[in-house]
Tab-separated table of C-alpha atoms in Angstrom:
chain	number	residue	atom	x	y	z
A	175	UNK	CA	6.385	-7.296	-22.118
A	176	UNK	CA	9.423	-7.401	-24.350
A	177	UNK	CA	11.556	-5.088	-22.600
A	178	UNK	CA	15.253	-7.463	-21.730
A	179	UNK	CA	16.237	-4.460	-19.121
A	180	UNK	CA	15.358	-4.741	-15.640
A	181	UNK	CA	15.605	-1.580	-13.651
A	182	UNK	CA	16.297	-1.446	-10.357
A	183	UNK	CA	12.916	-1.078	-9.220
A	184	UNK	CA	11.770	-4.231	-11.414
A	185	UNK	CA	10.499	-2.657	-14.356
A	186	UNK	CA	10.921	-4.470	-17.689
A	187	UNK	CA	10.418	-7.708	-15.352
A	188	UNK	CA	7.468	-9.898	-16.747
A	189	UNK	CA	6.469	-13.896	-16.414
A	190	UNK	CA	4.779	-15.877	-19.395
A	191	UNK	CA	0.984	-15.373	-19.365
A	192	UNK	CA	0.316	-19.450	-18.829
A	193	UNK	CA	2.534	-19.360	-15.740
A	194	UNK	CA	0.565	-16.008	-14.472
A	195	UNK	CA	-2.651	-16.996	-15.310
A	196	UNK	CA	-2.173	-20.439	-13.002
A	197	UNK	CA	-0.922	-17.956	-10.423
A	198	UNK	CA	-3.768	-15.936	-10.564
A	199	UNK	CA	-5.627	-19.881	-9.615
A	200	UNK	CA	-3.409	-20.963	-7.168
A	201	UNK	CA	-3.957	-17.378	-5.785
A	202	UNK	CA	-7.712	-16.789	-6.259
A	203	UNK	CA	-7.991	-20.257	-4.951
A	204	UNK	CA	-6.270	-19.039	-1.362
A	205	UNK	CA	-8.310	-16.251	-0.941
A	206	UNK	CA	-11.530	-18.357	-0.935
A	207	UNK	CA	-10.210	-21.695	1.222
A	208	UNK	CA	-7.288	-20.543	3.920
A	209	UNK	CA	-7.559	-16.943	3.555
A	210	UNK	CA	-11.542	-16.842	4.801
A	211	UNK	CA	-10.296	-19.441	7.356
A	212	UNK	CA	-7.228	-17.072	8.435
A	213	UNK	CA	-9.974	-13.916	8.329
A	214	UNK	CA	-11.760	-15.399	10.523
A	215	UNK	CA	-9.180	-16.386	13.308
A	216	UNK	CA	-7.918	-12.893	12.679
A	217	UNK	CA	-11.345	-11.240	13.573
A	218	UNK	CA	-11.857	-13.423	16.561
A	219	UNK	CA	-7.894	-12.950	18.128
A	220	UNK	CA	-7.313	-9.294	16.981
A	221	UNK	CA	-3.793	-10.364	15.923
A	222	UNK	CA	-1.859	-11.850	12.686
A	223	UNK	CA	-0.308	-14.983	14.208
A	224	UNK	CA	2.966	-15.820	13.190
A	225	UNK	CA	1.988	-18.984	11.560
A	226	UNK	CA	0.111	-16.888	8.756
A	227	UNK	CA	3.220	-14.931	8.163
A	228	UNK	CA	5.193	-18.476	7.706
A	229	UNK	CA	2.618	-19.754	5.315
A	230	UNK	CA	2.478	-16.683	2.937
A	231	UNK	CA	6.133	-16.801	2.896
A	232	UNK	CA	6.517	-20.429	2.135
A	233	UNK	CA	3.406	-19.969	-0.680
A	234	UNK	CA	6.022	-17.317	-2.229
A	235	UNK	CA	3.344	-14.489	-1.683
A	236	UNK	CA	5.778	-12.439	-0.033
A	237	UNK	CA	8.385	-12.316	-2.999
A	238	UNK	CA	5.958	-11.991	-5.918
A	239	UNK	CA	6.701	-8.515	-7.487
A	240	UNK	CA	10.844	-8.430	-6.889
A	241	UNK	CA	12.782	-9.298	-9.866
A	242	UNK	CA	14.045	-12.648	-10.485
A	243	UNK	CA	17.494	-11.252	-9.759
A	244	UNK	CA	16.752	-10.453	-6.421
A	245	UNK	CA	15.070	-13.667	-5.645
A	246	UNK	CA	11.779	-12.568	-6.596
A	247	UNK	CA	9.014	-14.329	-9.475
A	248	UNK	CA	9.245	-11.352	-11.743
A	249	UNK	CA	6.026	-10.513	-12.399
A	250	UNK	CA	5.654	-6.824	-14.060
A	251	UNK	CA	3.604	-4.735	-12.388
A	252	UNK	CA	0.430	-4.749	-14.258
A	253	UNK	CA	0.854	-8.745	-13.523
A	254	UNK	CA	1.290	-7.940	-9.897
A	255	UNK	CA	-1.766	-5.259	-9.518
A	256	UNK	CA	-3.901	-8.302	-10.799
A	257	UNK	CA	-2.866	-9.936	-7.972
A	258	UNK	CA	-3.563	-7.447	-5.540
A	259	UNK	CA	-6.695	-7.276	-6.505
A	260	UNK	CA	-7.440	-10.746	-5.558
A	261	UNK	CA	-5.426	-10.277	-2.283
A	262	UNK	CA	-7.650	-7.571	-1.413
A	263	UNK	CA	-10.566	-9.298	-1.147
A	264	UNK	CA	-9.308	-11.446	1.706
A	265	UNK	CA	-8.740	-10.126	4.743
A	266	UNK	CA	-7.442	-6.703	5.054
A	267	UNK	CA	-4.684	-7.832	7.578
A	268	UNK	CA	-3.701	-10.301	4.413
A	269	UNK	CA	-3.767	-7.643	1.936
A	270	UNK	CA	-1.647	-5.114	4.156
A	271	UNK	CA	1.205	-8.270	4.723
A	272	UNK	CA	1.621	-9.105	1.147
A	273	UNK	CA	1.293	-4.889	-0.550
A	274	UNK	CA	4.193	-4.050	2.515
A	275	UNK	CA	6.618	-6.694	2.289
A	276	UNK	CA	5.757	-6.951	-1.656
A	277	UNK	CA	6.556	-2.956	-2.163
A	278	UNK	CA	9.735	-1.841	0.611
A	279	UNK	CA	12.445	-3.112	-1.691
A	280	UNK	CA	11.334	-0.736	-4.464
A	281	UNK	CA	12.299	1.440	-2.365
A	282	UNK	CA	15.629	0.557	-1.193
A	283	UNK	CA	17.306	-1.052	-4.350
A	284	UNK	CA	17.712	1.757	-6.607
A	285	UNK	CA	19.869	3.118	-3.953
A	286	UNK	CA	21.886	0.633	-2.210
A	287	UNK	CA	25.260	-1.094	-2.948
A	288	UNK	CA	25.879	-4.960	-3.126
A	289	UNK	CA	26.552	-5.597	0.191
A	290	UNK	CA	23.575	-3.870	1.476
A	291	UNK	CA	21.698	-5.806	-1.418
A	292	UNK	CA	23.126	-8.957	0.049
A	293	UNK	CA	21.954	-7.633	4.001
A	294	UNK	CA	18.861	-6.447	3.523
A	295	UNK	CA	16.870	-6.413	0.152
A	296	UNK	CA	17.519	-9.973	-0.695
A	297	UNK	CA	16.295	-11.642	2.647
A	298	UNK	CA	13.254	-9.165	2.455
A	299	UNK	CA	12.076	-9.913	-0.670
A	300	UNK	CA	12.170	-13.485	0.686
A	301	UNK	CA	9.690	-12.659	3.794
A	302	UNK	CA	12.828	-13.765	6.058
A	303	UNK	CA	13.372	-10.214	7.539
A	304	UNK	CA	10.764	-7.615	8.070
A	305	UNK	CA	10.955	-3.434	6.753
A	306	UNK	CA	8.623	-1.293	8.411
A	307	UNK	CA	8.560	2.349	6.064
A	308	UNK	CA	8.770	4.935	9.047
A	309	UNK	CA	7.593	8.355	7.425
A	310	UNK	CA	4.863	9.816	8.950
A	311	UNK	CA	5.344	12.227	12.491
A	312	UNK	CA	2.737	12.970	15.105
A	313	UNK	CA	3.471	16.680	15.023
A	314	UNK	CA	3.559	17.724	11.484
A	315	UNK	CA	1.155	17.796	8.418
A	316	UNK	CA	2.326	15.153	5.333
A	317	UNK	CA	4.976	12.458	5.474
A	318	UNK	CA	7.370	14.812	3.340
A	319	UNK	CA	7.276	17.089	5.936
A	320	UNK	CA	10.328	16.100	8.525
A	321	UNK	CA	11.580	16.829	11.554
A	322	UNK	CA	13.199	13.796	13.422
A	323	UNK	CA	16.639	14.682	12.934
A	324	UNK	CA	20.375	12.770	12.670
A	325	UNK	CA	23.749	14.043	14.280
A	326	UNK	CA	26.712	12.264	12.846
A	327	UNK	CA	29.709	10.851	14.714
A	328	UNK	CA	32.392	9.432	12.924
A	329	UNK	CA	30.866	6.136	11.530
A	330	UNK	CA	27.640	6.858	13.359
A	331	UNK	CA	24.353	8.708	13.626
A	332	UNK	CA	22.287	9.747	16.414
A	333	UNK	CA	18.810	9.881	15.827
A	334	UNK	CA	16.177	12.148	17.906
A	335	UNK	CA	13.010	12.409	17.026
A	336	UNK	CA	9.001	10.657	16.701
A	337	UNK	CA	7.229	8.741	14.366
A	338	UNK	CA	3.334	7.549	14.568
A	339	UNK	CA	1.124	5.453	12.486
A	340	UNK	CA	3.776	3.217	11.430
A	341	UNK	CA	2.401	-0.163	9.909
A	342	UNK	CA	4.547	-3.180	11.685
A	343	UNK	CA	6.396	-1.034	13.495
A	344	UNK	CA	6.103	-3.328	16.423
A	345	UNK	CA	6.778	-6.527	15.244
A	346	UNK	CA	9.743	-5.731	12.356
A	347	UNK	CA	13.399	-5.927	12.049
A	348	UNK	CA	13.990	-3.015	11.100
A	349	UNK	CA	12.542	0.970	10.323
A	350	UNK	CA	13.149	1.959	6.912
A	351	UNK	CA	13.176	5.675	8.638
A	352	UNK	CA	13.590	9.414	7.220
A	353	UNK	CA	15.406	12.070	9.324
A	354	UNK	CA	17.230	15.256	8.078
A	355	UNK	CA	20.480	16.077	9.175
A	356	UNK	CA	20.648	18.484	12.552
A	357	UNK	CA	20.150	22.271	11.252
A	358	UNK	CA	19.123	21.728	7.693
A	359	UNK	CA	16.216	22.473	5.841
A	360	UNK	CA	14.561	21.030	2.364
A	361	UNK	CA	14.952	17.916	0.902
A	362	UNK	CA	18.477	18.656	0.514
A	363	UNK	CA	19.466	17.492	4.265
A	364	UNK	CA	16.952	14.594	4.659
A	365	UNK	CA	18.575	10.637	5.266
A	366	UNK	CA	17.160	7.410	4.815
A	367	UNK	CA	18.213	4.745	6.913
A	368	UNK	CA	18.104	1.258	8.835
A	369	UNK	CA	17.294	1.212	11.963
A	370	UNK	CA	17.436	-2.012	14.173
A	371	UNK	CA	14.060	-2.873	16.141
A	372	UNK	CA	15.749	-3.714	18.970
A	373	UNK	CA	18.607	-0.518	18.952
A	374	UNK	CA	19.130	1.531	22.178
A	375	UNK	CA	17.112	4.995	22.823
A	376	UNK	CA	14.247	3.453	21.161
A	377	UNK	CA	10.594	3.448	23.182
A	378	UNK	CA	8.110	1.664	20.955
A	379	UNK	CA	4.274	2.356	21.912
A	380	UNK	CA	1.700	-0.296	20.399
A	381	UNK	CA	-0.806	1.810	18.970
A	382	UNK	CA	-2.893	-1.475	17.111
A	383	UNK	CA	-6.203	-1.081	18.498
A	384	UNK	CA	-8.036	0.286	15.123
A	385	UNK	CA	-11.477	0.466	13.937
A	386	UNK	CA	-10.681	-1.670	10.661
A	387	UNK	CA	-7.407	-3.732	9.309
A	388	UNK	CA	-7.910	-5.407	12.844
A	389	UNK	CA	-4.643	-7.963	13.607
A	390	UNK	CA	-1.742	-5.118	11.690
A	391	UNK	CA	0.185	-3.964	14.263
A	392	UNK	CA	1.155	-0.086	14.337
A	393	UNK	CA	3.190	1.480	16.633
A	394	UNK	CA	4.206	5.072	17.645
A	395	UNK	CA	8.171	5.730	18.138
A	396	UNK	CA	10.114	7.722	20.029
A	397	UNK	CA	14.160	8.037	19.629
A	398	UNK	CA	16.791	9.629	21.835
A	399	UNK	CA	19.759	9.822	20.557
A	400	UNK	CA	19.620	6.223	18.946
A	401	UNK	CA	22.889	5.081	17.415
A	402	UNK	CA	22.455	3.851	13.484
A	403	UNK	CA	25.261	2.698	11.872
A	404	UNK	CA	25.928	4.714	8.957
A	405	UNK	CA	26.226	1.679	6.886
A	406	UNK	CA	22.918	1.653	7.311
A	407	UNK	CA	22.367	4.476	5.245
A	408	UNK	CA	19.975	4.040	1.775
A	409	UNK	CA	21.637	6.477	-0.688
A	410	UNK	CA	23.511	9.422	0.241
A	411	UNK	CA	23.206	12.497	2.343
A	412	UNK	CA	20.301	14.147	0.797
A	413	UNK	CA	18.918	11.678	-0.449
A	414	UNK	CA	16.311	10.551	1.790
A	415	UNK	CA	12.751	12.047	0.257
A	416	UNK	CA	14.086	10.526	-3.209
A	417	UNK	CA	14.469	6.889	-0.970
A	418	UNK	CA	10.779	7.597	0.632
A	419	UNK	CA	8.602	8.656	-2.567
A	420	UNK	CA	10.643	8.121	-5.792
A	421	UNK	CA	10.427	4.456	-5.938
A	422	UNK	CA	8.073	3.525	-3.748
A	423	UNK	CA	4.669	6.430	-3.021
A	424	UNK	CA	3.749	6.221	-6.934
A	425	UNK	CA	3.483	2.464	-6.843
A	426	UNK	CA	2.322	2.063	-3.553
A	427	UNK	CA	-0.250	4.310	-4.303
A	428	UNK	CA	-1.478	2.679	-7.036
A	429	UNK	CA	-1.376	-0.692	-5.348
A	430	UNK	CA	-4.084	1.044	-2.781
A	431	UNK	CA	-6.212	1.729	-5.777
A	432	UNK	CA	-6.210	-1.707	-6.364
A	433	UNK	CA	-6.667	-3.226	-3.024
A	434	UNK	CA	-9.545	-0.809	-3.298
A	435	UNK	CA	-11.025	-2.364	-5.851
A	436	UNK	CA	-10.230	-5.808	-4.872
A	437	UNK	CA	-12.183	-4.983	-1.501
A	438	UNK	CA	-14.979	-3.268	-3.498
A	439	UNK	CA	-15.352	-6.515	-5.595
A	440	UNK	CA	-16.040	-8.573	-2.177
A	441	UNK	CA	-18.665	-6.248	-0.883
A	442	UNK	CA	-20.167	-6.245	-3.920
A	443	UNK	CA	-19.832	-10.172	-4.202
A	444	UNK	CA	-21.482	-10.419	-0.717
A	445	UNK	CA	-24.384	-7.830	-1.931
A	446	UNK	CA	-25.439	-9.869	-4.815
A	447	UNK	CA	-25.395	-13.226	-2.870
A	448	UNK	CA	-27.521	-12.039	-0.317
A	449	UNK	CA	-29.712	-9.836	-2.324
A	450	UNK	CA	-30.311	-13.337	-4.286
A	451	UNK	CA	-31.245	-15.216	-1.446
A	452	UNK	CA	-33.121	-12.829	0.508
A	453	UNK	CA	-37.326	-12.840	0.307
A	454	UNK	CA	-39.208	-10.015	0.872
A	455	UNK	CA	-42.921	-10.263	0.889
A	456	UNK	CA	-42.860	-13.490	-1.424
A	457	UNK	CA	-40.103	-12.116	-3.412
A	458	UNK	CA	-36.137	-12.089	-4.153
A	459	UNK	CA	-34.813	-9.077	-2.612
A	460	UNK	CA	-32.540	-8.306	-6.447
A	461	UNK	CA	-35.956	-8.408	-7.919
A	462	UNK	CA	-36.531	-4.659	-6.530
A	463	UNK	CA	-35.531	-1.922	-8.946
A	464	UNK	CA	-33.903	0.080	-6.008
A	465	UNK	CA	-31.533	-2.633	-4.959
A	466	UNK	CA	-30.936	-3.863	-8.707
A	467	UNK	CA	-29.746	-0.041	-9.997
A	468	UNK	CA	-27.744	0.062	-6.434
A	469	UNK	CA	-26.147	-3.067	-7.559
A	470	UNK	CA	-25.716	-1.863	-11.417
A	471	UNK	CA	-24.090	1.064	-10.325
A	472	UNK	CA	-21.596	-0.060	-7.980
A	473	UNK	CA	-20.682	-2.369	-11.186
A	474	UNK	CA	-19.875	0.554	-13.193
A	475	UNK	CA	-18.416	2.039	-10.463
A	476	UNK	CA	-15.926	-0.697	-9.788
A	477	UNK	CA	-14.940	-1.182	-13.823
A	478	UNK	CA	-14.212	2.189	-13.740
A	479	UNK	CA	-11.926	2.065	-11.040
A	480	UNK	CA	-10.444	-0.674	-11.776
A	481	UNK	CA	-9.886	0.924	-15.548
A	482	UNK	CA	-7.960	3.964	-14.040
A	483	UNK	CA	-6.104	1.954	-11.887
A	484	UNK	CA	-4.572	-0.679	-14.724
A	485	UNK	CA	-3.919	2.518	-16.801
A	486	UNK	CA	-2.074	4.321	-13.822
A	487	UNK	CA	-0.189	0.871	-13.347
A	488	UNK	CA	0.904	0.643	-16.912
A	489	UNK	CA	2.238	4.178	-17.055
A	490	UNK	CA	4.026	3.336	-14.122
A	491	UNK	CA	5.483	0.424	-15.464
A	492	UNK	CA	6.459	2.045	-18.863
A	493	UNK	CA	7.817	5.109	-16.831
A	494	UNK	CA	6.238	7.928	-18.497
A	495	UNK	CA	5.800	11.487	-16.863
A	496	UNK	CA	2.349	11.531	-15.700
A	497	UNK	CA	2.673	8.578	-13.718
A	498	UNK	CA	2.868	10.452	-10.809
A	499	UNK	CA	-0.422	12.573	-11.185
A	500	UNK	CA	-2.300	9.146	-12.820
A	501	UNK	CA	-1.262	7.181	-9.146
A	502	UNK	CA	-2.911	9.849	-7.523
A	503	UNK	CA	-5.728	10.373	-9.823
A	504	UNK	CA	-6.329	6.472	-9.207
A	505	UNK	CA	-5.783	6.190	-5.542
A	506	UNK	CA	-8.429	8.967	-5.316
A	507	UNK	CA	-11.286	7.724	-7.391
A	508	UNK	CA	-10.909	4.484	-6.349
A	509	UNK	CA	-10.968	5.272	-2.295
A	510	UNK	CA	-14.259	7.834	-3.447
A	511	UNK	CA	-15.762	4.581	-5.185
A	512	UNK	CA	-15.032	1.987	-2.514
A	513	UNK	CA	-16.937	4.443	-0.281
A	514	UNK	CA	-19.953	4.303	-2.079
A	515	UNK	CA	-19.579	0.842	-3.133
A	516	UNK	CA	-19.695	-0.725	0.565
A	517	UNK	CA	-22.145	1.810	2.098
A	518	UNK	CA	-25.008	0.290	-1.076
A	519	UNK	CA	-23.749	-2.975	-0.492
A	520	UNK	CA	-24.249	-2.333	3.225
A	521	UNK	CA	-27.568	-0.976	2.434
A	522	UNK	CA	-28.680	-3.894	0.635
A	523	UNK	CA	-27.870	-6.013	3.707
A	524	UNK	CA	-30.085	-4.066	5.650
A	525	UNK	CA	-30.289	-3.729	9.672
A	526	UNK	CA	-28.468	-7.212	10.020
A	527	UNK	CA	-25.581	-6.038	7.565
A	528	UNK	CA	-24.370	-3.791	10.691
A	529	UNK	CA	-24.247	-7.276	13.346
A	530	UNK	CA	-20.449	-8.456	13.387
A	531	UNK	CA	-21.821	-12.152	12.365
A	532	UNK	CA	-22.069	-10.757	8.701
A	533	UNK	CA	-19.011	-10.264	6.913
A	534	UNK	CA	-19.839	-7.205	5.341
A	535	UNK	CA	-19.446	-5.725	8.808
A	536	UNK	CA	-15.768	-6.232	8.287
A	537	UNK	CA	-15.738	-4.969	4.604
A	538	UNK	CA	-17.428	-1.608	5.514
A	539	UNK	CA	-14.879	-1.093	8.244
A	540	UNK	CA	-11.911	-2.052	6.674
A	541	UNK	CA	-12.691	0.384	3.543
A	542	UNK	CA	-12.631	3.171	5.678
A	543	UNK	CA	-8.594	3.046	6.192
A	544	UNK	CA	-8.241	3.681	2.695
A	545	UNK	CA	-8.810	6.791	2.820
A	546	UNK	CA	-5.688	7.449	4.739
A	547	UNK	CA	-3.317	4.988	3.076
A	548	UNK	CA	-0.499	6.779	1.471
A	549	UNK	CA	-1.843	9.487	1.596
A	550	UNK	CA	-5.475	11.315	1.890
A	551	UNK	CA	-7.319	12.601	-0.572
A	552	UNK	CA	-7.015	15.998	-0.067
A	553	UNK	CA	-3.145	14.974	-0.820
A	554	UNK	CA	-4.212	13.520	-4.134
A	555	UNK	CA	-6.013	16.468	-4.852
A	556	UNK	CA	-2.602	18.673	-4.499
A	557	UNK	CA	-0.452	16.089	-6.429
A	558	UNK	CA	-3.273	16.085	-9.508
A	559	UNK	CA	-3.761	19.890	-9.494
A	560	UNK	CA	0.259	20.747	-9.057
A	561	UNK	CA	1.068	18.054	-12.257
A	562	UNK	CA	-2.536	20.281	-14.203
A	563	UNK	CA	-0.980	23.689	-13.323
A	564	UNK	CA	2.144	22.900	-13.870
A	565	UNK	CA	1.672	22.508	-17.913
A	566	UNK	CA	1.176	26.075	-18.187
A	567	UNK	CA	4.440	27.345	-16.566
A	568	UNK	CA	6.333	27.032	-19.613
A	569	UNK	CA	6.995	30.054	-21.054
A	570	UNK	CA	6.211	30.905	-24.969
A	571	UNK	CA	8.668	32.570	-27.106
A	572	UNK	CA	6.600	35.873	-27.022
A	573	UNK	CA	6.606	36.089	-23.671
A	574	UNK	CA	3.493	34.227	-22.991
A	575	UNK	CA	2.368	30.831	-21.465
A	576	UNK	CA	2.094	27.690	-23.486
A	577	UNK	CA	-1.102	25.831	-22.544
A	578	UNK	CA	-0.614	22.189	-22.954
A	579	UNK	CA	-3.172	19.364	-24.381
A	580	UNK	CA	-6.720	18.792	-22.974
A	581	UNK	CA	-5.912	14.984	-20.571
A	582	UNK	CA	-3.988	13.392	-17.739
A	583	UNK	CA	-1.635	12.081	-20.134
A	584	UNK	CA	0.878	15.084	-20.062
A	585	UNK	CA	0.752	16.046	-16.918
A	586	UNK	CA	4.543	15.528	-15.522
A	587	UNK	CA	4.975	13.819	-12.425
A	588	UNK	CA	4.428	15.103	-9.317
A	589	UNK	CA	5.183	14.761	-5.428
A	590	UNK	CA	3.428	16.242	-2.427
């Protein structure tokens, strides 16, 4: 990438391809030595010990996809989704630690001043203080939809309201949290803002007993008239939906495509290896046609993925229109593939595939929280068909509609 401009998000950010590719190494070599190690301690505890969180920080994991400026390494985003996918094939407690702490900033920078830069974005990009995104509520449909609300008083706000499913929400420093102002409606009234873990009116419920992503903590949040500084504001009045999805859901969402992929590469890793070493009746268990075309097609599955995914990333990065529906167009056909990827590679393990001892026990439960990561797919489906429809609402000059070309590529972004 050639482009001297860095935005505020980190596009037209980029490292030298010798420097990436020995990250990729030093990364790749991680995974496979103290990441299975880490898995496995993770498995056996049911919690991310502290010590883990220490040691991705000092590797610089935590600070890989922030511009330099910001105390970052700089790598572009295509750059960074290659490392995602190698992340994802560790653990999925790993993969959730380093696509969090890697993607909050994006959406805080665009929209804070310097001494909020100085407070907040610089020490997390450095892993030294902790952003839990607070979106979703227990009692309505999507994350856009809001009804925890803010009161203001002078130089503070009083928050009211619930939040559930929030990843880290028990063990960070602070909620990167959405509200609307008291009596508004639409996008119009919502805030973003900083909340302090350990702020008054605040009754945190650890809800981190999961089927998968075992050792993430989540919590579920409950304030009463909790006092925020409104210092602590991202952005302006209104602007609080633009903080939660315009620089961070189209990335983020992307990055799940990847960690998809990077998770369906592991099962299918594990698949091969045992259907290689396994004898049935005097013979390798890859030499049967029905596990060989399972295994060729979760191949093509995966490359295809994967293909989607880099494409989605690079229209991201170069900021055209469509990366909105493309994110979602990846996210989607990647979660669909990783589905059928670990239930053949599950398959091919046969009976003892489904005992905890084998580790594509783990992989088959872990894919399954996909599925609801930024979003479901029934989402995805909404954001792709609203960016399709959408090309034919511009009028003709006789009156008419103007259908647009055949292809993703000119669909305008989109947000649920």
């Amino acid at each position: 990438m050639t482009t001297a401009a860095i935005t505020a998000d980190g596009r037209g950010s980029s490292i030298p391809e010798p420097e990436y590719l020995d990250l990729l190494a030093a990364v790749t070599a991680w995974v496979e030595g103290p990441g299975e190690e880490w898995a496995g301690l993770i498995e056996t505890t049911g919690t991310v010990p502290d010590a883990l969180w220490k040691e991705l920080r000092g590797a610089g994991f935590l600070s890989l996809a922030a511009p330099a400026n910001l105390g970052g390494r700089g790598l572009s985003f295509v750059q960074w989704m290659g490392l995602m996918e190698i992340f994802s094939r560790s653990h999925a407690s790993v993969r959730m630690i380093v696509h969090v702490v890697n993607g909050t900033w994006r959406a805080m920078n665009p929209h804070v001043d310097d001494v909020q830069r100085r407070k907040f974005i610089r020490p997390s990009v450095a892993g030294d203080l902790l952003v839990a995104f607070t979106l979703t509520e227990p009692g309505n449909g999507t994350g856009a939809d809001i009804s925890s609300s803010v009161r203001r008083a002078g130089d503070t706000y009083y928050l009211t309201g619930r939040k559930h499913l929030i990843t880290f929400g028990v063990r960070c420093d602070y909620w990167l949290l959405f509200a609307r102002l008291a009596g508004s409606t639409g996008s119009g009234g919502t805030v973003a803002l900083l909340v302090d873990r350990h702020a008054p009116g605040v009754e945190v419920e650890d809800t981190s007993d999961t089927l998968g992503v075992r050792g993430t903590d989540h919590a579920s949040l409950t304030f009463t008239d909790t006092p925020v500084p409104v210092a602590n504001r991202i952005g302006e009045e209104g602007d609080g939906l633009a903080v939660a999805l315009g620089g961070f859901l189209t990335p983020s969402r992307i990055s799940v495509a990847m960690s998809c992929v990077g998770l369906a590469q592991r099962a299918q890793q594990l698949a091969v290896s045992y259907a290689l070493e396994r004898t049935t009746f005097g013979k390798p268990l890859a030499s049967r046609q029905a596990v060989a075309f399972a295994l060729a097609e979760n191949a093509a599955d995966i490359a295809a993925a994967r293909a989607l995914t880099l494409h989605a990333a690079a229209a991201w990065q170069d900021g055209t229109a469509d990366a909105g529906s493309l994110s979602s167009m990846a996210k989607l056909t990647a979660v669909d593939m990783l589905t059928r990827v670990t239930d053949k590679a599950l398959q091919v393990h046969g009976g003892v595939g489904y005992w905890k001892t084998m580790p594509i026990e783990r992989v088959y439960r872990d894919a399954r929280a996909q599925r609801f990561e930024e979003g479901t797919n029934e989402i995805q489906k909404t954001v792709i068909a609203r960016g399709l429809l959408g090309r034919f609402q511009a009028p003709a000059p006789d009156g008419g509609r103007v259908p647009a070309p055949a292809g993703p590529g000119t669909a305008p972004a989109a947000r649920p």
